[in-house]
Tab-separated table of C-alpha atoms and ligand atoms in Angstrom:
chain	number	residue	atom	x	y	z
A	1	MET	CA	-9.829	-1.324	-35.647
A	2	ASP	CA	-11.000	-3.073	-38.819
A	3	THR	CA	-12.917	-0.437	-40.787
A	4	ASN	CA	-14.222	-2.466	-43.754
A	5	LYS	CA	-17.989	-2.418	-43.632
A	6	ASN	CA	-19.950	-5.629	-43.860
A	7	GLU	CA	-18.333	-8.955	-44.636
A	8	LYS	CA	-19.349	-12.609	-45.074
A	9	VAL	CA	-17.232	-15.408	-43.571
A	10	ARG	CA	-17.618	-19.164	-43.132
A	11	CYS	CA	-16.517	-19.344	-39.583
A	12	LEU	CA	-16.352	-16.710	-36.862
A	13	ILE	CA	-14.823	-17.096	-33.405
A	14	ILE	CA	-15.486	-14.516	-30.707
A	15	GLY	CA	-12.939	-14.451	-27.886
A	16	SER	CA	-9.200	-14.925	-27.492
A	17	GLY	CA	-8.703	-17.072	-24.408
A	18	PRO	CA	-7.541	-20.695	-24.557
A	19	ALA	CA	-10.950	-21.739	-25.966
A	20	GLY	CA	-10.986	-19.182	-28.801
A	21	TYR	CA	-7.369	-19.681	-29.844
A	22	THR	CA	-7.606	-23.476	-29.713
A	23	ALA	CA	-10.774	-23.339	-31.826
A	24	ALA	CA	-8.843	-21.095	-34.260
A	25	ILE	CA	-5.924	-23.572	-34.433
A	26	TYR	CA	-8.246	-26.478	-35.247
A	27	ALA	CA	-10.470	-24.493	-37.629
A	28	SER	CA	-7.531	-23.066	-39.572
A	29	ARG	CA	-5.861	-26.488	-39.861
A	30	ALA	CA	-9.212	-27.736	-41.252
A	31	ASN	CA	-9.057	-25.023	-43.937
A	32	LEU	CA	-12.109	-23.216	-42.571
A	33	SER	CA	-10.372	-19.799	-42.790
A	34	PRO	CA	-11.583	-18.705	-39.343
A	35	VAL	CA	-11.881	-15.052	-38.409
A	36	LEU	CA	-11.347	-14.431	-34.699
A	37	TYR	CA	-12.172	-11.214	-32.854
A	38	GLU	CA	-10.115	-10.831	-29.702
A	39	GLY	CA	-12.670	-8.998	-27.552
A	40	ILE	CA	-12.147	-6.682	-24.603
A	41	GLN	CA	-9.165	-8.512	-23.115
A	42	PRO	CA	-6.890	-9.958	-25.825
A	43	GLY	CA	-5.537	-13.253	-24.534
A	44	GLY	CA	-8.335	-13.527	-21.991
A	45	GLN	CA	-8.158	-14.009	-18.253
A	46	LEU	CA	-4.848	-15.868	-18.280
A	47	THR	CA	-3.086	-12.659	-19.252
A	48	THR	CA	-4.000	-11.366	-15.791
A	49	THR	CA	-2.575	-14.345	-13.947
A	50	THR	CA	1.015	-15.030	-12.993
A	51	GLU	CA	2.506	-18.464	-13.243
A	52	VAL	CA	0.408	-21.237	-14.773
A	53	GLU	CA	1.625	-24.500	-13.281
A	54	ASN	CA	-1.108	-26.866	-14.365
A	55	PHE	CA	-1.238	-26.516	-18.167
A	56	PRO	CA	0.114	-29.832	-19.499
A	57	GLY	CA	3.363	-29.577	-21.417
A	58	TYR	CA	5.073	-26.967	-19.225
A	59	PRO	CA	6.910	-28.895	-16.508
A	60	GLU	CA	8.493	-25.706	-15.147
A	61	GLY	CA	5.297	-23.630	-15.446
A	62	VAL	CA	4.670	-20.767	-17.870
A	63	THR	CA	3.411	-17.214	-17.466
A	64	GLY	CA	-0.158	-16.570	-18.575
A	65	THR	CA	0.931	-14.005	-21.172
A	66	THR	CA	3.535	-16.335	-22.704
A	67	LEU	CA	1.039	-19.175	-22.914
A	68	MET	CA	-1.523	-16.971	-24.648
A	69	ASP	CA	1.081	-15.463	-27.010
A	70	ASP	CA	2.102	-18.993	-27.978
A	71	LEU	CA	-1.500	-20.049	-28.623
A	72	ARG	CA	-2.120	-16.962	-30.771
A	73	LYS	CA	1.060	-17.535	-32.802
A	74	GLN	CA	0.108	-21.179	-33.287
A	75	ALA	CA	-3.314	-20.137	-34.667
A	76	GLU	CA	-1.718	-17.489	-36.915
A	77	ARG	CA	0.792	-20.023	-38.239
A	78	PHE	CA	-2.090	-21.935	-39.848
A	79	GLY	CA	-3.723	-18.823	-41.261
A	80	ALA	CA	-6.296	-17.784	-38.643
A	81	ASP	CA	-7.331	-14.158	-39.234
A	82	ILE	CA	-7.027	-12.655	-35.744
A	83	ARG	CA	-8.469	-9.182	-35.375
A	84	VAL	CA	-8.884	-6.483	-32.745
A	85	GLY	CA	-12.552	-5.798	-32.063
A	86	ILE	CA	-15.428	-6.388	-29.694
A	87	ALA	CA	-18.698	-8.112	-30.586
A	88	THR	CA	-21.421	-5.706	-29.503
A	89	GLN	CA	-24.614	-7.225	-30.915
A	90	THR	CA	-25.825	-10.465	-32.483
A	91	ASP	CA	-28.697	-11.725	-34.581
A	92	LEU	CA	-28.737	-15.524	-34.490
A	93	SER	CA	-32.357	-15.845	-35.620
A	94	VAL	CA	-31.458	-17.289	-38.998
A	95	ALA	CA	-28.260	-18.344	-40.814
A	96	PRO	CA	-26.063	-16.721	-41.931
A	97	TYR	CA	-25.767	-15.316	-38.416
A	98	LYS	CA	-24.963	-11.657	-37.907
A	99	VAL	CA	-22.448	-10.345	-35.392
A	100	THR	CA	-21.835	-6.609	-35.069
A	101	ILE	CA	-18.270	-5.610	-34.267
A	102	ASP	CA	-17.537	-2.383	-32.359
A	103	GLY	CA	-21.115	-1.218	-32.963
A	104	GLU	CA	-20.551	-0.664	-36.681
A	105	LYS	CA	-19.301	-3.510	-38.815
A	106	VAL	CA	-21.601	-6.516	-39.388
A	107	ILE	CA	-20.037	-9.924	-40.020
A	108	GLU	CA	-22.264	-12.581	-41.522
A	109	THR	CA	-21.122	-16.091	-40.751
A	110	ASP	CA	-22.230	-19.630	-41.547
A	111	ALA	CA	-21.027	-20.848	-38.152
A	112	LEU	CA	-20.093	-19.202	-34.872
A	113	ILE	CA	-18.022	-20.186	-31.849
A	114	ILE	CA	-18.760	-18.162	-28.717
A	115	ALA	CA	-15.630	-18.140	-26.534
A	116	THR	CA	-16.129	-14.846	-24.725
A	117	GLY	CA	-15.070	-16.091	-21.298
A	118	ALA	CA	-15.998	-14.485	-18.015
A	119	THR	CA	-15.275	-11.195	-16.204
A	120	ALA	CA	-14.242	-10.508	-12.615
A	121	LYS	CA	-17.031	-9.747	-10.140
A	122	TYR	CA	-17.103	-6.906	-7.610
A	123	LEU	CA	-18.896	-6.798	-4.258
A	124	GLY	CA	-21.227	-4.025	-5.423
A	125	LEU	CA	-20.098	-1.432	-2.843
A	126	ALA	CA	-20.297	2.225	-3.890
A	127	ASP	CA	-16.755	2.601	-2.528
A	128	GLU	CA	-15.407	0.165	-5.134
A	129	GLN	CA	-16.359	2.685	-7.814
A	130	LYS	CA	-15.295	5.669	-5.729
A	131	TYR	CA	-11.779	4.221	-5.402
A	132	ALA	CA	-11.545	2.591	-8.858
A	133	GLY	CA	-7.954	3.057	-10.005
A	134	MET	CA	-7.156	4.533	-6.571
A	135	GLY	CA	-6.541	1.342	-4.645
A	136	VAL	CA	-9.287	-1.014	-5.861
A	137	SER	CA	-8.371	-3.716	-8.363
A	138	ALA	CA	-9.618	-7.087	-9.589
A	139	CYS	CA	-6.225	-8.094	-10.958
A	140	ALA	CA	-3.278	-8.640	-8.647
A	141	THR	CA	-0.939	-9.450	-11.520
A	142	CYS	CA	-1.796	-6.229	-13.308
A	143	ASP	CA	-1.613	-3.927	-10.293
A	144	GLY	CA	0.384	-5.747	-7.622
A	145	PHE	CA	3.535	-3.933	-8.705
A	146	PHE	CA	2.125	-0.677	-7.286
A	147	TYR	CA	1.887	-2.163	-3.795
A	148	ARG	CA	5.480	-3.150	-3.146
A	149	LYS	CA	6.187	-2.961	0.594
A	150	LYS	CA	2.597	-1.819	1.239
A	151	VAL	CA	-0.332	-3.509	2.989
A	152	VAL	CA	-3.109	-4.961	0.851
A	153	ALA	CA	-6.267	-7.010	1.257
A	154	VAL	CA	-7.661	-9.692	-1.025
A	155	VAL	CA	-11.345	-10.668	-0.853
A	156	GLY	CA	-12.374	-14.277	-1.534
A	157	GLY	CA	-11.685	-17.805	-0.423
A	158	GLY	CA	-11.260	-19.668	-3.714
A	159	ASP	CA	-8.189	-20.625	-5.741
A	160	THR	CA	-7.997	-17.193	-7.351
A	161	ALA	CA	-8.004	-15.402	-3.996
A	162	CYS	CA	-5.328	-17.724	-2.591
A	163	GLU	CA	-3.208	-17.400	-5.718
A	164	GLU	CA	-3.483	-13.606	-5.675
A	165	ALA	CA	-2.784	-13.386	-1.947
A	166	THR	CA	0.329	-15.534	-2.394
A	167	TYR	CA	1.495	-13.451	-5.347
A	168	LEU	CA	0.877	-10.161	-3.520
A	169	ALA	CA	2.709	-11.469	-0.435
A	170	SER	CA	5.848	-11.648	-2.592
A	171	LEU	CA	5.607	-7.886	-3.164
A	172	ALA	CA	3.648	-6.321	-0.315
A	173	SER	CA	4.705	-6.025	3.312
A	174	HIS	CA	1.519	-7.755	4.472
A	175	VAL	CA	-1.640	-9.259	2.981
A	176	TYR	CA	-5.059	-9.741	4.594
A	177	LEU	CA	-7.245	-12.396	3.024
A	178	ILE	CA	-10.878	-11.513	3.754
A	179	VAL	CA	-13.021	-14.668	3.689
A	180	ARG	CA	-16.742	-14.586	4.387
A	181	LYS	CA	-17.006	-18.246	5.451
A	182	PRO	CA	-15.168	-19.964	8.330
A	183	TYR	CA	-13.152	-21.946	5.773
A	184	LEU	CA	-11.406	-21.587	2.403
A	185	ARG	CA	-12.988	-23.050	-0.717
A	186	ALA	CA	-9.626	-23.268	-2.499
A	187	SER	CA	-7.808	-26.513	-3.300
A	188	LYS	CA	-5.669	-27.961	-0.504
A	189	VAL	CA	-2.351	-27.012	-2.103
A	190	MET	CA	-3.440	-23.365	-2.475
A	191	GLN	CA	-4.840	-23.275	1.073
A	192	ASP	CA	-1.553	-24.580	2.452
A	193	ARG	CA	0.401	-21.914	0.601
A	194	VAL	CA	-1.731	-19.195	2.174
A	195	LEU	CA	-1.977	-20.637	5.674
A	196	ASN	CA	1.779	-21.281	5.844
A	197	ASN	CA	2.760	-17.829	4.580
A	198	PRO	CA	3.754	-15.590	7.521
A	199	LYS	CA	2.969	-12.485	5.438
A	200	ILE	CA	-0.693	-13.472	5.007
A	201	THR	CA	-3.349	-13.074	7.712
A	202	VAL	CA	-6.607	-14.844	6.932
A	203	LEU	CA	-9.653	-13.068	8.363
A	204	PHE	CA	-12.322	-15.786	8.378
A	205	GLU	CA	-16.009	-14.837	8.684
A	206	HIS	CA	-15.351	-11.224	7.688
A	207	ASN	CA	-17.329	-9.156	5.182
A	208	THR	CA	-16.263	-5.829	3.723
A	209	VAL	CA	-18.905	-3.111	4.084
A	210	GLY	CA	-16.913	-0.065	2.969
A	211	LEU	CA	-13.556	1.517	2.191
A	212	PHE	CA	-12.082	4.736	3.476
A	213	GLY	CA	-9.256	7.123	2.649
A	214	GLU	CA	-8.575	10.728	1.640
A	215	ASN	CA	-6.817	10.378	-1.727
A	216	GLY	CA	-7.174	6.674	-2.303
A	217	VAL	CA	-7.772	3.580	-0.231
A	218	GLU	CA	-6.344	3.855	3.275
A	219	GLY	CA	-8.446	1.161	4.891
A	220	ALA	CA	-11.476	-1.099	4.852
A	221	HIS	CA	-14.470	-1.333	7.156
A	222	LEU	CA	-15.114	-5.009	7.900
A	223	VAL	CA	-17.761	-6.773	9.945
A	224	LYS	CA	-17.004	-10.087	11.610
A	225	ARG	CA	-19.932	-12.574	11.656
A	226	LEU	CA	-22.177	-10.110	9.830
A	227	GLY	CA	-25.825	-10.442	10.873
A	228	GLU	CA	-25.062	-12.618	13.919
A	229	PRO	CA	-25.897	-11.433	17.471
A	230	ASP	CA	-22.171	-11.188	18.229
A	231	GLU	CA	-21.209	-9.321	15.030
A	232	GLU	CA	-18.175	-7.122	15.439
A	233	LYS	CA	-16.950	-4.105	13.475
A	234	VAL	CA	-13.291	-4.252	12.486
A	235	ASP	CA	-11.333	-1.630	10.541
A	236	ILE	CA	-8.052	-2.544	8.835
A	237	ALA	CA	-5.476	-0.135	7.434
A	238	ILE	CA	-4.609	-1.067	3.840
A	239	ASP	CA	-3.259	0.614	0.708
A	240	GLY	CA	-4.829	-1.712	-1.844
A	241	PHE	CA	-8.062	-3.711	-2.050
A	242	PHE	CA	-8.157	-6.659	-4.470
A	243	LEU	CA	-11.294	-8.532	-5.484
A	244	ALA	CA	-11.046	-12.259	-6.196
A	245	ILE	CA	-14.626	-13.423	-5.729
A	246	GLY	CA	-15.364	-15.133	-9.007
A	247	HIS	CA	-16.517	-14.174	-12.442
A	248	LYS	CA	-19.571	-13.373	-14.551
A	249	PRO	CA	-19.858	-15.138	-17.912
A	250	ASN	CA	-19.801	-12.738	-20.885
A	251	SER	CA	-22.965	-13.990	-22.505
A	252	ASP	CA	-25.294	-10.957	-22.489
A	253	ILE	CA	-25.324	-10.322	-26.246
A	254	PHE	CA	-26.144	-13.985	-26.975
A	255	LYS	CA	-28.935	-14.362	-24.412
A	256	PRO	CA	-31.829	-13.662	-26.784
A	257	TRP	CA	-30.827	-16.695	-28.864
A	258	VAL	CA	-29.152	-19.337	-26.691
A	259	ASP	CA	-30.115	-20.834	-23.324
A	260	THR	CA	-28.286	-19.623	-20.226
A	261	ASP	CA	-28.475	-20.671	-16.568
A	262	ASP	CA	-29.312	-18.359	-13.628
A	263	VAL	CA	-25.769	-16.969	-13.505
A	264	GLY	CA	-25.541	-16.468	-17.284
A	265	TYR	CA	-23.456	-19.493	-18.307
A	266	ILE	CA	-24.458	-20.634	-21.808
A	267	GLN	CA	-26.112	-24.035	-21.738
A	268	THR	CA	-25.031	-26.493	-24.393
A	269	ILE	CA	-26.389	-29.912	-25.333
A	270	PRO	CA	-24.823	-32.106	-22.601
A	271	GLY	CA	-21.455	-33.526	-23.566
A	272	THR	CA	-21.169	-31.255	-26.619
A	273	PRO	CA	-20.348	-27.599	-27.351
A	274	LYS	CA	-23.598	-27.262	-29.383
A	275	THR	CA	-26.076	-24.575	-28.376
A	276	LYS	CA	-29.710	-24.908	-29.367
A	277	VAL	CA	-28.965	-22.772	-32.478
A	278	PRO	CA	-27.599	-24.978	-35.304
A	279	GLY	CA	-24.034	-23.998	-36.187
A	280	VAL	CA	-23.557	-21.913	-33.026
A	281	PHE	CA	-21.196	-23.420	-30.470
A	282	ALA	CA	-20.022	-22.260	-27.034
A	283	ALA	CA	-16.614	-23.069	-25.577
A	284	GLY	CA	-14.570	-22.163	-22.525
A	285	ASP	CA	-15.605	-20.298	-19.379
A	286	VAL	CA	-18.694	-18.675	-20.935
A	287	ALA	CA	-20.261	-22.133	-20.939
A	288	ASP	CA	-18.451	-23.790	-18.031
A	289	PRO	CA	-19.663	-23.228	-14.468
A	290	HIS	CA	-17.820	-26.327	-13.248
A	291	TYR	CA	-14.154	-26.585	-14.222
A	292	ARG	CA	-13.085	-23.162	-15.550
A	293	GLN	CA	-9.531	-24.220	-16.251
A	294	ALA	CA	-7.325	-23.156	-19.147
A	295	ILE	CA	-6.937	-26.758	-20.250
A	296	THR	CA	-10.676	-27.520	-20.131
A	297	ALA	CA	-11.341	-24.298	-22.046
A	298	ALA	CA	-8.768	-25.313	-24.670
A	299	GLY	CA	-10.340	-28.787	-24.887
A	300	SER	CA	-13.816	-27.377	-25.400
A	301	GLY	CA	-12.479	-24.970	-28.063
A	302	CYS	CA	-11.099	-27.987	-29.892
A	303	ALA	CA	-14.447	-29.810	-29.610
A	304	ALA	CA	-16.317	-26.726	-30.862
A	305	ALA	CA	-14.064	-26.444	-33.929
A	306	ILE	CA	-14.492	-30.140	-34.755
A	307	GLU	CA	-18.282	-29.868	-34.429
A	308	MET	CA	-18.238	-26.723	-36.546
A	309	GLU	CA	-16.285	-28.482	-39.284
A	310	ARG	CA	-18.827	-31.342	-39.299
A	311	TYR	CA	-21.715	-28.869	-39.381
A	312	LEU	CA	-20.267	-26.939	-42.323
A	313	SER	CA	-19.363	-30.054	-44.293
A	314	GLU	CA	-22.890	-31.446	-43.817
A	315	LEU	CA	-24.190	-28.178	-45.253
A	316	GLY	CA	-21.673	-28.437	-48.084
A	317	LYS	CA	-20.176	-25.044	-47.117
B	1	LIG	P1	-14.673	-19.391	-6.863
B	1	LIG	O1	-16.073	-19.261	-7.319
B	1	LIG	O2	-14.077	-20.743	-6.727
B	1	LIG	O3	-14.502	-18.690	-5.448
B	1	LIG	C1	-15.045	-17.424	-5.200
B	1	LIG	C2	-14.738	-17.051	-3.763
B	1	LIG	O4	-15.224	-15.726	-3.547
B	1	LIG	C3	-15.425	-17.964	-2.743
B	1	LIG	O5	-14.587	-18.137	-1.635
B	1	LIG	C4	-16.657	-17.154	-2.390
B	1	LIG	O6	-17.083	-17.376	-1.082
B	1	LIG	C5	-16.121	-15.738	-2.474
B	1	LIG	N1	-17.188	-14.775	-2.707
B	1	LIG	C6	-18.096	-14.757	-3.735
B	1	LIG	N2	-18.912	-13.697	-3.611
B	1	LIG	C7	-18.514	-13.038	-2.504
B	1	LIG	C8	-18.967	-11.879	-1.857
B	1	LIG	N3	-19.994	-11.167	-2.333
B	1	LIG	N4	-18.343	-11.495	-0.724
B	1	LIG	C9	-17.294	-12.193	-0.242
B	1	LIG	N5	-16.813	-13.294	-0.810
B	1	LIG	C10	-17.417	-13.726	-1.933
B	1	LIG	O7	-13.857	-18.466	-7.865
B	1	LIG	P2	-12.306	-18.459	-8.206
B	1	LIG	O8	-12.168	-17.294	-9.110
B	1	LIG	O9	-11.463	-18.521	-7.012
B	1	LIG	O10	-12.082	-19.797	-9.023
B	1	LIG	C11	-12.843	-20.078	-10.198
B	1	LIG	C12	-12.414	-21.427	-10.756
B	1	LIG	O11	-11.098	-21.344	-11.289
B	1	LIG	C13	-12.374	-22.519	-9.695
B	1	LIG	O12	-12.819	-23.723	-10.268
B	1	LIG	C14	-10.923	-22.596	-9.342
B	1	LIG	O13	-10.552	-23.865	-8.850
B	1	LIG	C15	-10.242	-22.280	-10.657
B	1	LIG	N6	-8.905	-21.695	-10.465
B	1	LIG	C16	-7.823	-22.518	-10.505
B	1	LIG	C17	-6.555	-22.020	-10.351
B	1	LIG	C18	-5.407	-22.961	-10.412
B	1	LIG	O14	-5.621	-24.145	-10.328
B	1	LIG	N7	-4.188	-22.472	-10.574
B	1	LIG	C19	-6.298	-20.585	-10.114
B	1	LIG	C20	-7.503	-19.804	-10.054
B	1	LIG	C21	-8.745	-20.365	-10.224
B	1	LIG	P3	-17.878	-18.701	-0.647
B	1	LIG	O15	-16.865	-19.784	-0.583
B	1	LIG	O16	-18.436	-18.288	0.647
B	1	LIG	O17	-18.934	-18.926	-1.697
């Protein structure tokens, strides 16, 4: 942790996913001497994924951790000051803006890029907390290793759920994919991978209502067609329960100052990374309810850094 007390910088970036690191690459190459705080999950969400096959420039694919390491090194090469620390409070009422790091150090900055990303959602069952670290996980890449030759379930019907189910099927003896709708929302290629994998059983129209087990997860209580006249209780025996039902944008500490939508995504001036606060920009998943891809996050980080440079030069800073 950085223990120096208060500090004044020209340009502060919060978050270390593709958006934050790309903003740092552009800002450092523009001689803005950016300071970047990595946040809770250095490298962001991609460090919890396996193979990234759709980031341009990697014809054979690349692991999420390698991609993020490369982006960080590229930012450091041009002098970005990358630090460990979590932004815990902000005051964006007047420039220079104040961002508190780890509840103690206050950074004053002329311009700010918010690239705090999004965090995995849970169903909200008491059992998810009861079995936290004992069979419940929101990251197949992090925890899949523990379930070799075991039976696991993945909840969700999007690309993440299909990707995680496919990954887990390479380790586990069997995977249930628990989908609340009668269809998958995932892209066709991901759906095909799941539906053609003999180690994956898709349970359409199933909701999880509880987990059970003595010393960890031993099974899940499901209900088929929940709320319908013909609803049906189904119990499955599993050793691991993985959530893949989407994410919550990490925007809470900025909400008093910037506009957010119902879910919490930061709203920017359409077609730009500008928030309604001059000199405060939002990039990546924290401001993107639509695309949420590494490459779109990187692109918006680039746009935010370019806009920040223009803003600072207009101010003569
Ligand atoms: P999505 O929002 O796309 O999907 C969430 C899934 O979880 C949906 O099937 C949804 O069901 C289900 N769900 C949500 N809440 C609940 C609940 N309470 N109970 C049961 N099921 C629930 O999120 P993803 O994380 O899958 O994807 C986010 C974005 O990232 C997408 O744009 C996706 O395309 C992209 N992505 C791309 C990848 C790639 O290309 N390699 C890999 C991973 C993600 P319902 O359909 O009923 O709403």
